[in-house]
PDB file of C-alpha atoms in Angstrom:
ATOM      1  CA  UNK A   1       0.031  -0.132   0.039  1.00 48.00           C
ATOM      2  CA  UNK A   2       1.311   3.593  -0.635  1.00 48.00           C
ATOM      3  CA  UNK A   3       1.050   4.496   2.906  1.00 48.00           C
ATOM      4  CA  UNK A   4       3.604   1.792   3.816  1.00 50.00           C
ATOM      5  CA  UNK A   5       5.949   3.409   1.664  1.00 51.00           C
ATOM      6  CA  UNK A   6       6.023   6.831   3.243  1.00 50.00           C
ATOM      7  CA  UNK A   7       5.062   6.309   6.813  1.00 49.00           C
ATOM      8  CA  UNK A   8       6.200   3.883   9.658  1.00 51.00           C
ATOM      9  CA  UNK A   9       4.018   0.722   9.977  1.00 52.00           C
ATOM     10  CA  UNK A  10       2.249   1.903  13.107  1.00 49.00           C
ATOM     11  CA  UNK A  11       1.065   5.115  11.761  1.00 45.00           C
ATOM     12  CA  UNK A  12      -0.122   3.724   8.395  1.00 49.00           C
ATOM     13  CA  UNK A  13      -2.051   1.046  10.296  1.00 51.00           C
ATOM     14  CA  UNK A  14      -4.017   3.974  12.643  1.00 48.00           C
ATOM     15  CA  UNK A  15      -4.819   5.739   9.270  1.00 50.00           C
ATOM     16  CA  UNK A  16      -6.253   2.423   7.758  1.00 52.00           C
ATOM     17  CA  UNK A  17      -8.781   1.924  10.570  1.00 53.00           C
ATOM     18  CA  UNK A  18     -12.399   2.486   9.545  1.00 54.00           C
ATOM     19  CA  UNK A  19     -14.359   4.929  11.133  1.00 55.00           C
ATOM     20  CA  UNK A  20     -17.859   3.448  12.621  1.00 58.00           C
ATOM     21  CA  UNK A  21     -20.534   3.752  10.120  1.00 56.00           C
ATOM     22  CA  UNK A  22     -18.289   5.016   7.196  1.00 54.00           C
ATOM     23  CA  UNK A  23     -18.705   3.308   3.777  1.00 54.00           C
ATOM     24  CA  UNK A  24     -15.183   3.823   2.995  1.00 52.00           C
ATOM     25  CA  UNK A  25     -12.598   1.265   2.866  1.00 51.00           C
ATOM     26  CA  UNK A  26      -9.829   3.846   4.355  1.00 49.00           C
ATOM     27  CA  UNK A  27     -10.235   6.213   6.978  1.00 47.00           C
ATOM     28  CA  UNK A  28     -11.773   9.333   5.518  1.00 49.00           C
ATOM     29  CA  UNK A  29      -9.212  11.316   7.248  1.00 48.00           C
ATOM     30  CA  UNK A  30      -6.701   9.726   5.432  1.00 48.00           C
ATOM     31  CA  UNK A  31      -7.885  11.127   2.231  1.00 51.00           C
ATOM     32  CA  UNK A  32      -6.175   8.658  -0.073  1.00 50.00           C
ATOM     33  CA  UNK A  33      -8.842   6.436  -1.496  1.00 51.00           C
ATOM     34  CA  UNK A  34     -12.432   6.431  -1.207  1.00 52.00           C
ATOM     35  CA  UNK A  35     -13.744   2.994  -2.344  1.00 53.00           C
ATOM     36  CA  UNK A  36     -17.657   2.678  -2.103  1.00 55.00           C
ATOM     37  CA  UNK A  37     -19.742   0.012  -3.953  1.00 53.00           C
ATOM     38  CA  UNK A  38     -17.985  -0.696  -7.323  1.00 54.00           C
ATOM     39  CA  UNK A  39     -15.470   2.308  -6.950  1.00 62.00           C
ATOM     40  CA  UNK A  40     -11.932   1.332  -8.232  1.00 79.00           C
ATOM     41  CA  UNK A  41      -8.895   3.091  -9.595  1.00 85.00           C
ATOM     42  CA  UNK A  42      -6.164   5.695  -8.261  1.00 86.00           C
ATOM     43  CA  UNK A  43      -6.658   9.004  -7.070  1.00 92.00           C
ATOM     44  CA  UNK A  44      -5.028  12.142  -8.629  1.00 93.00           C
ATOM     45  CA  UNK A  45      -2.658  12.391  -5.581  1.00 93.00           C
ATOM     46  CA  UNK A  46      -1.719   8.744  -6.067  1.00 92.00           C
ATOM     47  CA  UNK A  47      -0.907   9.261  -9.846  1.00 93.00           C
ATOM     48  CA  UNK A  48       0.895  12.512  -9.226  1.00 95.00           C
ATOM     49  CA  UNK A  49       3.078  10.821  -6.358  1.00 96.00           C
ATOM     50  CA  UNK A  50       3.876   7.981  -8.947  1.00 95.00           C
ATOM     51  CA  UNK A  51       4.792  10.158 -11.814  1.00 96.00           C
ATOM     52  CA  UNK A  52       6.988  12.279  -9.548  1.00 96.00           C
ATOM     53  CA  UNK A  53       8.891   9.019  -8.424  1.00 96.00           C
ATOM     54  CA  UNK A  54       9.346   8.053 -12.110  1.00 95.00           C
ATOM     55  CA  UNK A  55      10.526  11.578 -13.220  1.00 94.00           C
ATOM     56  CA  UNK A  56      13.083  11.805 -10.133  1.00 94.00           C
ATOM     57  CA  UNK A  57      14.265   8.004 -11.287  1.00 93.00           C
ATOM     58  CA  UNK A  58      14.605   9.255 -14.974  1.00 91.00           C
ATOM     59  CA  UNK A  59      16.849  12.550 -13.575  1.00 91.00           C
ATOM     60  CA  UNK A  60      19.173  10.187 -11.969  1.00 91.00           C
ATOM     61  CA  UNK A  61      19.621   7.649 -14.419  1.00 91.00           C
ATOM     62  CA  UNK A  62      19.643   9.696 -17.738  1.00 91.00           C
ATOM     63  CA  UNK A  63      23.009  11.254 -16.937  1.00 88.00           C
ATOM     64  CA  UNK A  64      24.378   7.776 -16.200  1.00 89.00           C
ATOM     65  CA  UNK A  65      23.229   6.373 -19.293  1.00 91.00           C
ATOM     66  CA  UNK A  66      24.732   8.970 -21.458  1.00 88.00           C
ATOM     67  CA  UNK A  67      27.979   8.895 -19.569  1.00 87.00           C
ATOM     68  CA  UNK A  68      27.947   5.044 -20.420  1.00 90.00           C
ATOM     69  CA  UNK A  69      27.100   5.330 -23.909  1.00 88.00           C
ATOM     70  CA  UNK A  70      30.198   7.785 -24.516  1.00 88.00           C
ATOM     71  CA  UNK A  71      32.386   5.459 -22.377  1.00 89.00           C
ATOM     72  CA  UNK A  72      31.474   2.670 -24.789  1.00 92.00           C
ATOM     73  CA  UNK A  73      31.970   4.821 -27.948  1.00 89.00           C
ATOM     74  CA  UNK A  74      35.318   5.793 -26.667  1.00 92.00           C
ATOM     75  CA  UNK A  75      36.303   2.054 -25.897  1.00 93.00           C
ATOM     76  CA  UNK A  76      34.947   1.033 -29.393  1.00 94.00           C
ATOM     77  CA  UNK A  77      37.072   3.777 -31.077  1.00 93.00           C
ATOM     78  CA  UNK A  78      40.303   3.030 -29.465  1.00 94.00           C
ATOM     79  CA  UNK A  79      39.716  -0.679 -30.388  1.00 94.00           C
ATOM     80  CA  UNK A  80      38.648   0.199 -34.028  1.00 94.00           C
ATOM     81  CA  UNK A  81      41.738   2.535 -34.496  1.00 95.00           C
ATOM     82  CA  UNK A  82      44.146   0.073 -33.344  1.00 95.00           C
ATOM     83  CA  UNK A  83      42.830  -2.575 -35.565  1.00 95.00           C
ATOM     84  CA  UNK A  84      42.913  -0.128 -38.587  1.00 95.00           C
ATOM     85  CA  UNK A  85      46.655   1.015 -37.639  1.00 96.00           C
ATOM     86  CA  UNK A  86      47.536  -2.611 -37.396  1.00 96.00           C
ATOM     87  CA  UNK A  87      45.964  -3.230 -40.783  1.00 96.00           C
ATOM     88  CA  UNK A  88      47.742  -0.145 -42.373  1.00 96.00           C
ATOM     89  CA  UNK A  89      51.117  -1.671 -40.822  1.00 96.00           C
ATOM     90  CA  UNK A  90      50.506  -4.950 -42.143  1.00 96.00           C
ATOM     91  CA  UNK A  91      50.096  -3.857 -45.522  1.00 96.00           C
ATOM     92  CA  UNK A  92      53.295  -1.606 -45.297  1.00 96.00           C
ATOM     93  CA  UNK A  93      55.222  -4.546 -44.421  1.00 96.00           C
ATOM     94  CA  UNK A  94      54.044  -6.793 -47.139  1.00 96.00           C
ATOM     95  CA  UNK A  95      54.019  -4.337 -49.709  1.00 95.00           C
ATOM     96  CA  UNK A  96      56.950  -2.233 -48.814  1.00 96.00           C
ATOM     97  CA  UNK A  97      55.065   1.119 -48.779  1.00 95.00           C
ATOM     98  CA  UNK A  98      51.847   2.359 -47.296  1.00 96.00           C
ATOM     99  CA  UNK A  99      48.826   2.882 -49.626  1.00 95.00           C
ATOM    100  CA  UNK A 100      48.172   6.241 -51.125  1.00 94.00           C
ATOM    101  CA  UNK A 101      46.110   8.904 -49.244  1.00 93.00           C
ATOM    102  CA  UNK A 102      42.387   8.960 -49.866  1.00 89.00           C
ATOM    103  CA  UNK A 103      39.483  11.074 -49.066  1.00 92.00           C
ATOM    104  CA  UNK A 104      37.613  10.351 -45.842  1.00 93.00           C
ATOM    105  CA  UNK A 105      35.318   7.362 -45.702  1.00 91.00           C
ATOM    106  CA  UNK A 106      37.118   5.933 -48.988  1.00 92.00           C
ATOM    107  CA  UNK A 107      38.750   2.573 -48.481  1.00 92.00           C
ATOM    108  CA  UNK A 108      42.686   3.317 -50.029  1.00 93.00           C
ATOM    109  CA  UNK A 109      43.308   0.914 -52.960  1.00 92.00           C
ATOM    110  CA  UNK A 110      44.380  -2.707 -51.686  1.00 92.00           C
ATOM    111  CA  UNK A 111      42.901  -2.270 -48.182  1.00 94.00           C
ATOM    112  CA  UNK A 112      39.654  -3.991 -48.500  1.00 91.00           C
ATOM    113  CA  UNK A 113      40.904  -7.326 -47.209  1.00 92.00           C
ATOM    114  CA  UNK A 114      42.824  -5.596 -44.544  1.00 92.00           C
ATOM    115  CA  UNK A 115      39.954  -3.455 -43.303  1.00 91.00           C
ATOM    116  CA  UNK A 116      37.479  -6.347 -43.005  1.00 87.00           C
ATOM    117  CA  UNK A 117      36.782  -6.040 -39.561  1.00 87.00           C
ATOM    118  CA  UNK A 118      36.285  -2.297 -39.655  1.00 87.00           C
ATOM    119  CA  UNK A 119      33.498  -0.599 -41.579  1.00 88.00           C
ATOM    120  CA  UNK A 120      35.546   2.011 -43.018  1.00 92.00           C
ATOM    121  CA  UNK A 121      32.527   3.719 -45.226  1.00 90.00           C
ATOM    122  CA  UNK A 122      30.359   4.018 -41.930  1.00 92.00           C
ATOM    123  CA  UNK A 123      30.798   6.806 -39.408  1.00 93.00           C
ATOM    124  CA  UNK A 124      33.170   6.058 -36.257  1.00 93.00           C
ATOM    125  CA  UNK A 125      31.515   5.534 -32.969  1.00 91.00           C
ATOM    126  CA  UNK A 126      32.589   9.087 -32.206  1.00 91.00           C
ATOM    127  CA  UNK A 127      30.800  10.497 -35.378  1.00 91.00           C
ATOM    128  CA  UNK A 128      32.774  11.552 -38.346  1.00 93.00           C
ATOM    129  CA  UNK A 129      34.426   9.531 -40.874  1.00 95.00           C
ATOM    130  CA  UNK A 130      37.315   7.180 -40.810  1.00 96.00           C
ATOM    131  CA  UNK A 131      40.141   8.868 -43.009  1.00 95.00           C
ATOM    132  CA  UNK A 132      43.556   7.394 -44.156  1.00 96.00           C
ATOM    133  CA  UNK A 133      46.275   9.894 -44.079  1.00 95.00           C
ATOM    134  CA  UNK A 134      49.587   9.455 -46.003  1.00 95.00           C
ATOM    135  CA  UNK A 135      52.244  12.022 -46.081  1.00 94.00           C
ATOM    136  CA  UNK A 136      49.883  14.693 -45.049  1.00 92.00           C
ATOM    137  CA  UNK A 137      49.598  17.207 -42.000  1.00 91.00           C
ATOM    138  CA  UNK A 138      53.342  16.588 -41.710  1.00 90.00           C
ATOM    139  CA  UNK A 139      53.202  13.058 -40.784  1.00 92.00           C
ATOM    140  CA  UNK A 140      54.237   9.702 -42.622  1.00 94.00           C
ATOM    141  CA  UNK A 141      51.255   7.922 -41.888  1.00 96.00           C
ATOM    142  CA  UNK A 142      47.919   7.950 -39.697  1.00 96.00           C
ATOM    143  CA  UNK A 143      44.384   6.934 -39.212  1.00 96.00           C
ATOM    144  CA  UNK A 144      42.106   9.951 -38.751  1.00 94.00           C
ATOM    145  CA  UNK A 145      38.453  10.561 -37.700  1.00 94.00           C
ATOM    146  CA  UNK A 146      37.168  13.260 -40.036  1.00 95.00           C
ATOM    147  CA  UNK A 147      34.743  16.145 -38.608  1.00 94.00           C
ATOM    148  CA  UNK A 148      33.780  13.857 -35.418  1.00 93.00           C
ATOM    149  CA  UNK A 149      30.426  14.656 -33.597  1.00 90.00           C
ATOM    150  CA  UNK A 150      31.857  13.784 -30.114  1.00 89.00           C
ATOM    151  CA  UNK A 151      32.535  16.808 -27.740  1.00 88.00           C
ATOM    152  CA  UNK A 152      36.340  17.650 -26.967  1.00 88.00           C
ATOM    153  CA  UNK A 153      36.282  16.566 -23.584  1.00 88.00           C
ATOM    154  CA  UNK A 154      35.201  13.032 -25.195  1.00 90.00           C
ATOM    155  CA  UNK A 155      38.068  13.146 -27.571  1.00 89.00           C
ATOM    156  CA  UNK A 156      40.525  14.022 -24.628  1.00 91.00           C
ATOM    157  CA  UNK A 157      39.122  10.802 -23.108  1.00 91.00           C
ATOM    158  CA  UNK A 158      40.161   8.715 -26.093  1.00 92.00           C
ATOM    159  CA  UNK A 159      43.625  10.704 -26.057  1.00 92.00           C
ATOM    160  CA  UNK A 160      43.963   9.689 -22.273  1.00 92.00           C
ATOM    161  CA  UNK A 161      43.116   5.963 -23.141  1.00 91.00           C
ATOM    162  CA  UNK A 162      45.464   5.615 -26.020  1.00 91.00           C
ATOM    163  CA  UNK A 163      48.063   8.294 -25.191  1.00 88.00           C
ATOM    164  CA  UNK A 164      48.889  10.897 -23.088  1.00 88.00           C
ATOM    165  CA  UNK A 165      45.571  13.225 -22.388  1.00 86.00           C
ATOM    166  CA  UNK A 166      46.913  15.993 -24.444  1.00 88.00           C
ATOM    167  CA  UNK A 167      45.523  16.468 -27.997  1.00 89.00           C
ATOM    168  CA  UNK A 168      48.651  18.659 -28.995  1.00 89.00           C
ATOM    169  CA  UNK A 169      51.284  15.711 -28.316  1.00 89.00           C
ATOM    170  CA  UNK A 170      51.809  12.080 -28.709  1.00 91.00           C
ATOM    171  CA  UNK A 171      50.348   9.523 -31.094  1.00 94.00           C
ATOM    172  CA  UNK A 172      46.651  10.804 -30.940  1.00 94.00           C
ATOM    173  CA  UNK A 173      46.494  14.671 -31.674  1.00 92.00           C
ATOM    174  CA  UNK A 174      44.361  16.973 -33.263  1.00 91.00           C
ATOM    175  CA  UNK A 175      44.533  18.007 -36.836  1.00 91.00           C
ATOM    176  CA  UNK A 176      42.438  20.240 -39.184  1.00 92.00           C
ATOM    177  CA  UNK A 177      38.888  19.220 -39.001  1.00 92.00           C
ATOM    178  CA  UNK A 178      39.709  15.912 -36.986  1.00 93.00           C
ATOM    179  CA  UNK A 179      42.102  13.902 -35.164  1.00 94.00           C
ATOM    180  CA  UNK A 180      44.834  11.706 -36.009  1.00 94.00           C
ATOM    181  CA  UNK A 181      46.219   8.539 -34.789  1.00 96.00           C
ATOM    182  CA  UNK A 182      49.907   8.654 -35.942  1.00 95.00           C
ATOM    183  CA  UNK A 183      51.308   5.455 -37.161  1.00 95.00           C
ATOM    184  CA  UNK A 184      54.431   6.729 -38.581  1.00 94.00           C
ATOM    185  CA  UNK A 185      56.005  10.421 -38.072  1.00 90.00           C
TER     186      UNK A 185
END
């Protein structure tokens, strides 16, 4: 019963006592629910309390759900960028050079079989597109995310996971219109 949630057991039992000669199931002064013959349902007060409780629970859980979603996206991106970097390194080992630079979301020639585990044409888990950078931005080779949707704090979290937490140094850095995981400087 609703009263048991908000009131100690003895107080709730006192309020539930029926007045002599009253047709109510509950004591009238309790004002919670009047159940006469055939009357069923919840009062407006009970419904408002239930809605308020649901609202409070939603306010508590929503930010946690958002944080968990971003953490999962960071973990997924870190995993995928390492796999992509390994694929490009394997290609370079087998062919003696890296594949030529391509535009974002376009698989470089000869890399289809190496990038089977990554959907290169699809957006990354941080938003934006995958991009292979060869001899651009002052680096020999790197895997980039082009125009990510994620806020900078999320990208700093990626950098802290992969590297040193500083987007201006290390192997994960900012670049024009995106961020690059440097394979070779």
